[in-house]
Coordinates of C-alpha atoms in Angstrom, one line a residue:
X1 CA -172.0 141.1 -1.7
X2 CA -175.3 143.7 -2.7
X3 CA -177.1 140.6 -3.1
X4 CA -176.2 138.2 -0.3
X5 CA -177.3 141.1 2.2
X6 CA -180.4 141.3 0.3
X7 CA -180.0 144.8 -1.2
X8 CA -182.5 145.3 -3.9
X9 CA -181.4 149.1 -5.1
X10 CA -177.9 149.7 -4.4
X11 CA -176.1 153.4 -4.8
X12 CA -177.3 155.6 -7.4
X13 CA -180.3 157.1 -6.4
X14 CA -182.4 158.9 -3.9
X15 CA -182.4 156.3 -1.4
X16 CA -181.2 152.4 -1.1
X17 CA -183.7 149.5 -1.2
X18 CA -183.0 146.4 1.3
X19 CA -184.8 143.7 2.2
X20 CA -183.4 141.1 4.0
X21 CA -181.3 138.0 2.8
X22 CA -182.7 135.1 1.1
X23 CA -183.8 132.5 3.3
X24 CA -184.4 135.1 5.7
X25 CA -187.7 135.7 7.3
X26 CA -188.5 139.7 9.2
X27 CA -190.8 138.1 11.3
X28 CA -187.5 136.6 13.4
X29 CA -185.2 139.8 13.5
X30 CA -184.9 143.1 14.7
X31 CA -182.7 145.8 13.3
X32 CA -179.8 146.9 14.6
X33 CA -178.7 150.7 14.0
X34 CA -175.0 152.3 14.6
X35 CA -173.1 155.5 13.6
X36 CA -170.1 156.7 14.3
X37 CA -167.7 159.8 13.3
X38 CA -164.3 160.3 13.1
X39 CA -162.4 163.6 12.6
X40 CA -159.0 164.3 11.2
X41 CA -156.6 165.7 14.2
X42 CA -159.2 164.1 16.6
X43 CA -159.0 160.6 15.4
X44 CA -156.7 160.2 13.2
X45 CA -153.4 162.1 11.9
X46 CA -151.2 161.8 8.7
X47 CA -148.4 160.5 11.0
X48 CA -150.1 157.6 12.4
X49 CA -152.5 156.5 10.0
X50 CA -153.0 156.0 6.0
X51 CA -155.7 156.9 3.8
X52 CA -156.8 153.0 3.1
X53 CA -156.5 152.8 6.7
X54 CA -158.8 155.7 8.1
X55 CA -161.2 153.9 5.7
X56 CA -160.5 150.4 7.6
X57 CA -161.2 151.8 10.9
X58 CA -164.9 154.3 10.1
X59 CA -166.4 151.0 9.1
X60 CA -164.7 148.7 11.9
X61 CA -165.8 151.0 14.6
X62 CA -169.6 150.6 13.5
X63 CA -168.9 146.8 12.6
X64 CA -168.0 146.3 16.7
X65 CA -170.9 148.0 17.9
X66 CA -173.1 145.4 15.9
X67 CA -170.9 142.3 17.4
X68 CA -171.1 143.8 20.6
X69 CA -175.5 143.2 20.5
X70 CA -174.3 139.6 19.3
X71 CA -175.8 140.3 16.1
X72 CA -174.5 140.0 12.2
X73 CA -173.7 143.8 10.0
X74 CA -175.4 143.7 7.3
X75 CA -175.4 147.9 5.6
X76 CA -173.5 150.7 5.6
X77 CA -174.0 154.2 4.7
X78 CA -171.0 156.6 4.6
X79 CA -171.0 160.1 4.6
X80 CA -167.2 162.3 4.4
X81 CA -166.7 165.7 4.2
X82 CA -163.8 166.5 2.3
X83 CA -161.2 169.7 2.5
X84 CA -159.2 170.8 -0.3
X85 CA -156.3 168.8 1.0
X86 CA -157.9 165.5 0.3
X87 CA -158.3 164.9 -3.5
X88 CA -159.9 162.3 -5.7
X89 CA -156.5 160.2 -5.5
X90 CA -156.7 160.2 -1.7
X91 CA -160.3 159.8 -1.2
X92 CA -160.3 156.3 -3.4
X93 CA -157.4 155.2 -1.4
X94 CA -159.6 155.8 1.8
X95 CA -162.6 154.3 0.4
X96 CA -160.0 151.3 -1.1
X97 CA -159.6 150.6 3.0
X98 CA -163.2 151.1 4.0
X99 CA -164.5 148.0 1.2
X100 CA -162.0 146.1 2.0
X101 CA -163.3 146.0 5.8
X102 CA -167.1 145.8 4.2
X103 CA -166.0 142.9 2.0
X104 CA -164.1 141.3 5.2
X105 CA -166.9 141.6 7.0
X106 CA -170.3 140.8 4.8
X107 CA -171.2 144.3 5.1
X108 CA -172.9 145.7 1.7
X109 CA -172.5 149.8 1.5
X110 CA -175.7 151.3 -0.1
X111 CA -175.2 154.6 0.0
X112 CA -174.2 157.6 1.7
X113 CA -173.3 161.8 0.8
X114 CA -170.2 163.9 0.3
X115 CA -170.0 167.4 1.4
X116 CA -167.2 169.9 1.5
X117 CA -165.1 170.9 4.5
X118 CA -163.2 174.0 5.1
X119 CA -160.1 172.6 7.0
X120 CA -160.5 168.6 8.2
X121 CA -161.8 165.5 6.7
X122 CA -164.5 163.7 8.7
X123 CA -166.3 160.0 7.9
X124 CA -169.1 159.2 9.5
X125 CA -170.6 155.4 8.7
X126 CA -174.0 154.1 9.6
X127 CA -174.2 150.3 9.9
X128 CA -177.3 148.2 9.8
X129 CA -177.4 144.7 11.8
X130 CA -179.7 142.2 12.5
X131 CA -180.6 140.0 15.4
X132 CA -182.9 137.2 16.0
X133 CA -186.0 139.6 17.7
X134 CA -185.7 139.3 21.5
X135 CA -182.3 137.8 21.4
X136 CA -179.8 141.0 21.1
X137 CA -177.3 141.1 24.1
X138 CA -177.7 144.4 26.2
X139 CA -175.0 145.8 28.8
X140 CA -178.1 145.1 31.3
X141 CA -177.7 141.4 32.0
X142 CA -175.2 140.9 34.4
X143 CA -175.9 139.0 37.4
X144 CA -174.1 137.9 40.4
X145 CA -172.2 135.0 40.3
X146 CA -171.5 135.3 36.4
X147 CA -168.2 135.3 34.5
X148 CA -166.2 138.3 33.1
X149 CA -164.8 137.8 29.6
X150 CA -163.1 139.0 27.1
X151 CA -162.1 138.1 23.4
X152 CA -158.6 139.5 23.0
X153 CA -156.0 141.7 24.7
X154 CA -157.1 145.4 25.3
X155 CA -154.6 147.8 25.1
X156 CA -152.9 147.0 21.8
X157 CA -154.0 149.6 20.0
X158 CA -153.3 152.3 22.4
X159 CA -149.7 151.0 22.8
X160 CA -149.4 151.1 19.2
X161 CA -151.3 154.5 18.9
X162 CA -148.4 155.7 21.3
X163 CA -145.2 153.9 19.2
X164 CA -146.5 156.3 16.1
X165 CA -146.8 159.1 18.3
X166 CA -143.0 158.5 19.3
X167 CA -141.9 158.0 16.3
X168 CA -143.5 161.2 14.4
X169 CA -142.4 163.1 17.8
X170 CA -138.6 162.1 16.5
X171 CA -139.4 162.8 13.1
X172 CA -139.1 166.4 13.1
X173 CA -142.4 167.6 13.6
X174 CA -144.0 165.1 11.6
X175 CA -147.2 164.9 13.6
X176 CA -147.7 169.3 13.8
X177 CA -147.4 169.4 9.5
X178 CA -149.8 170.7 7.5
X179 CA -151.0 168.2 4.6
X180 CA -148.2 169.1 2.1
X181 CA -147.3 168.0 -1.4
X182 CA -150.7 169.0 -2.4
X183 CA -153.8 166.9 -2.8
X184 CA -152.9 163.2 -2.9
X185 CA -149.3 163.8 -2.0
X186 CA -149.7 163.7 1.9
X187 CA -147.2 163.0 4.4
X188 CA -146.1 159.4 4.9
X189 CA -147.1 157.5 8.0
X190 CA -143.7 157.4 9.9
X191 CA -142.6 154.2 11.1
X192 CA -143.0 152.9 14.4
X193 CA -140.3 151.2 16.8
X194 CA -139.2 147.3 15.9
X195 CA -141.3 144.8 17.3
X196 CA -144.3 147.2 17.6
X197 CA -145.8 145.7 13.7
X198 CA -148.4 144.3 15.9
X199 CA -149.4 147.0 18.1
X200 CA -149.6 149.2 14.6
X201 CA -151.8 146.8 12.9
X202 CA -154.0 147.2 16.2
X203 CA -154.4 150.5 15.9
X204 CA -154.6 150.9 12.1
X205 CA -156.6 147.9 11.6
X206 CA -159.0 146.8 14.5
X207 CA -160.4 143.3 13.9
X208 CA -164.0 143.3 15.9
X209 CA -164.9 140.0 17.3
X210 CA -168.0 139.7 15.0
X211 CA -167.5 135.9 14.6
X212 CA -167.0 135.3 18.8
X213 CA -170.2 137.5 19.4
X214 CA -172.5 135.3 17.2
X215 CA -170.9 131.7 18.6
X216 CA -171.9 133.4 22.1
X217 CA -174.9 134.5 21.3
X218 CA -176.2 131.4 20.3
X219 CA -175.3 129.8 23.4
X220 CA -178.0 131.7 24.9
X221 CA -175.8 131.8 28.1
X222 CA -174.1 135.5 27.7
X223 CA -175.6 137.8 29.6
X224 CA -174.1 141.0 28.2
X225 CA -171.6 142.3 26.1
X226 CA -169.8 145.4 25.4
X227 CA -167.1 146.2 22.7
X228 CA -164.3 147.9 23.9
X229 CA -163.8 151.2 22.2
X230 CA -163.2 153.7 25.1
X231 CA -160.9 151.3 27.6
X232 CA -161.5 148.4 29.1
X233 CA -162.8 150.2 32.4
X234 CA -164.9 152.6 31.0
X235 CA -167.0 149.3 29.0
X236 CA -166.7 147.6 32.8
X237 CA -168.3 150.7 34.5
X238 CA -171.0 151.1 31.3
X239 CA -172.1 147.2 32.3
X240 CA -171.5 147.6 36.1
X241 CA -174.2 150.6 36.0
X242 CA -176.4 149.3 33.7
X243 CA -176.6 146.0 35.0
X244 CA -176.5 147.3 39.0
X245 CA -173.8 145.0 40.3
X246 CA -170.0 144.9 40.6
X247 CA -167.5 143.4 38.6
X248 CA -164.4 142.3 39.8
X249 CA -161.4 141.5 37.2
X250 CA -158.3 139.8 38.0
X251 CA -155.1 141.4 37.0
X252 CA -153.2 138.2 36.9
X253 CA -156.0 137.1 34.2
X254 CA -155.9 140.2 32.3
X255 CA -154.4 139.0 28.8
X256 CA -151.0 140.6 27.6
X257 CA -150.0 140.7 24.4
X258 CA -145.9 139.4 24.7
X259 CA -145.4 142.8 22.3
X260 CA -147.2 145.0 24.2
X261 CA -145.3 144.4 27.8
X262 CA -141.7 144.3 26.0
X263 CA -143.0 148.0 24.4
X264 CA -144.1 149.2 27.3
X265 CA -140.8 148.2 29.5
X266 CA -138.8 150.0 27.0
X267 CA -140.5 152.9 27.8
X268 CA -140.4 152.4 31.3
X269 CA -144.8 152.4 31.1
X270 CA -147.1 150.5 32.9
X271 CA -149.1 148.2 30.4
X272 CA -152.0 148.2 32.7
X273 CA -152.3 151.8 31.9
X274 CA -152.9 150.9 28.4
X275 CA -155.0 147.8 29.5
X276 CA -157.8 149.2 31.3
X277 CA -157.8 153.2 29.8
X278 CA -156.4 153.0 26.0
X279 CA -159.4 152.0 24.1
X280 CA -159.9 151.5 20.2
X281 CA -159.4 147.6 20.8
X282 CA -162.8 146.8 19.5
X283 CA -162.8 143.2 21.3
X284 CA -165.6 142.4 23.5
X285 CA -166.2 142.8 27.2
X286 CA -169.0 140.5 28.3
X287 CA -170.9 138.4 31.5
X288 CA -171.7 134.7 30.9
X289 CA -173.3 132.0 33.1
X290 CA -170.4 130.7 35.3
X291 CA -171.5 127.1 34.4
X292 CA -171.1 127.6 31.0
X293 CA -168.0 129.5 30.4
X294 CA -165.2 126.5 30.1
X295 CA -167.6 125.2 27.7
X296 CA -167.8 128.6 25.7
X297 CA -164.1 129.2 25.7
X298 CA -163.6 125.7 24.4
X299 CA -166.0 126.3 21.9
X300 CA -164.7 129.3 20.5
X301 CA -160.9 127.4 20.8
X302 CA -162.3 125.2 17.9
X303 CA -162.9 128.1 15.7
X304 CA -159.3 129.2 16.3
X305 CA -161.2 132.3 18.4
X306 CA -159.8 133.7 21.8
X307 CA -161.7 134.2 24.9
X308 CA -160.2 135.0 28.7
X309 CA -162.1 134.7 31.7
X310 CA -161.0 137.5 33.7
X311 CA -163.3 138.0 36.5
X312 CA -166.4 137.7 37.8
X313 CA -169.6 139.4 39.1
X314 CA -170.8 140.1 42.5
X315 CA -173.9 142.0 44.2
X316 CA -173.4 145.1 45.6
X317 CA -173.8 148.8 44.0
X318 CA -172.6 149.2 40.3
X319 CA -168.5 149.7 40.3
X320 CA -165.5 148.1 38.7
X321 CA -162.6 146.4 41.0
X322 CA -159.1 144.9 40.1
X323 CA -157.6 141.7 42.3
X324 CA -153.7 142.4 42.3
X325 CA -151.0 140.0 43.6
X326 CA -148.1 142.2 44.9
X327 CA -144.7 141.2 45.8
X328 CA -145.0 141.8 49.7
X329 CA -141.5 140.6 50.5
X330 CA -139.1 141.9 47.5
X331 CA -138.4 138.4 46.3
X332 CA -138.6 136.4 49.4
X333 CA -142.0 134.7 47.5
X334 CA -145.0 136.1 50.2
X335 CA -147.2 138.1 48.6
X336 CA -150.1 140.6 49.3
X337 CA -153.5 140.3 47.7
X338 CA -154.9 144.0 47.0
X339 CA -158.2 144.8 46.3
X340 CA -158.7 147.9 44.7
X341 CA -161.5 150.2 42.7
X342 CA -160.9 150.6 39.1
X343 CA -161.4 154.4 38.5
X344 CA -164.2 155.5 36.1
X345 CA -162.5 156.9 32.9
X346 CA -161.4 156.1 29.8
X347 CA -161.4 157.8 25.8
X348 CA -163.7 160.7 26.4
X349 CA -164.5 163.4 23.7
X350 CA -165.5 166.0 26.0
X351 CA -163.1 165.6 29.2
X352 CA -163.1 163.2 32.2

């Protein structure tokens, strides 16, 4: 892997040496930079998540936020710091998870630092991409007339996220334990509900649409992209405002995952919720060239890839709306068409 991404001095000293691939020329890319950080009791929990897992998801987050540029991870840097809780046994199980993704992926880590923590363990991973220069997709392009995509169904891992809550919840305090045992003897992840194996693996193990973003990108026809880490809406509104028009998604359109909707019914929730305001999918949000986006879907079909047209853009002042078809007539078949503005939240650190 240290070689295919063109690393020349690996871990092991003061700083790593990278040039780029072979065959590759820097005259025709740019870089792409990404970090993100994630916090035990913010992000993640001993009742919902696994050591190898945690892992999985630092470097998947930072992965997403390359695909979402259309462009191709390349590094990663990782820095944890580490309570007493978490000992060596623990930590390799974490870091077991995080190469996994990086081999997955293509993505060679060169380095990083380890510090000590008083209470919580955080991860933070930096990822290096590339793109060919001038070609990385912004959240800027939209224009009127375009189509709204997406490359999977949002709101899988939020459903999941809240099957593990349940489930700790009815494990007797599960989810309020102190790491116990001892370091490398932590609390098991509980189990969640049957028929929610998918909806775990969504949360536990995002899969970013790195491959989808690159067979777009070099279509030359999106014109931008988003991954959705926050919700569905809150990526809409980030394009919407940066790109100055509205976009208007279809509910019928929306994908569901089968799963999902059964999980949800049981619980007598509304999977839209989950849809447009759970977040942590890591599929792409995007605009493409109405002309071109049968021929796109079709494309990535071949490659065994997903991709859902869900909407489409209009002029006006940046904002998000939803299309609904409502039973008018309580089963008499007339229905209502309802407009409606999608409101502006989503995953947010510091409150809504």
């Amino acid at each position: 892997m240290l070689a295919k991404q063109g690393v020349v001095l690996g871990i092991g000293d003061d700083t790593a040496i990278v040039g780029l691939p072979p065959g590759e020329h820097s005259g025709g890319l740019e870089w792409l930079l990404a970090v993100d950080t994630m916090v035990e009791t913010v992000h993640f929990n001993d009742a919902t998540m696994g050591e190898a897992d945690i892992g999985w998801k630092a470097l998947a987050a930072n992965v997403s936020d390359i695909a979402a540029m259309g462009g191709v991870p390349r590094h990663a840097l990782v820095s944890v710091s580490v309570p007493p809780a978490w000992g060596p046994a623990r930590m390799r199980r974490l870091y077991d998870g995080l190469y996994a993704c990086a081999e997955h992926y293509g993505v060679a880590v060169v380095g990083g630092d380890t510090t000590s923590s008083p209470l919580h363990l955080v991860v933070s991973v930096t990822v290096v991409g590339t793109a060919p220069a001038g070609k990385a997709i912004r959240r800027a392009g939209a224009q009127p007339g375009d189509a709204v995509f997406v490359t999977g169904a949002a709101g899988m891992a939020a459903a999941g996220l809240h099957a593990l809550l349940a489930a700790a919840a009815a494990r007797a305090g599960a989810a309020a334990q102190p790491h116990g045992g001892g370091a490398g003897s932590p609390p098991a992840p509980v189990a969640a509900a049957p028929g929610t194996a998918a909806l775990v693996q969504a949360h536990r193990r995002p899969a970013p649409s790195v491959r989808a973003a690159l067979l777009l990108a070099a279509r030359g026809t999106v014109t931008s992209l988003n991954d959705v880490s926050d919700g569905l809406a809150s990526e809409a509104w980030e394009i919407a405002e940066a790109s100055g028009v509205t976009l208007v998604l279809r509910d019928s359109d929306l994908p569901r995952s089968g799963s999902m909707t059964a999980y949800a019914n049981s619980c007598g929730l509304n999977p839209l919720e989950w849809i447009l305001y759970g977040g942590e999918d890591y599929v792409l949000l995007g605009t493409i060239a109405a002309a071109d986006a049968r021929a796109a879907k079709a494309e990535l079909a071949e490659a065994g890839l997903p991709m859902f047209i869900i909407g489409e853009v209009e002029a006006g002042g940046a904002g998000v709306e939803l299309i609904r078809d409502l039973d008018a007539s309580r089963g008499t078949g007339r229905y209502e068409v309802l407009r409606e503005a999608v409101a502006k939240r989503g995953y947010n650190h510091f409150g809504n």
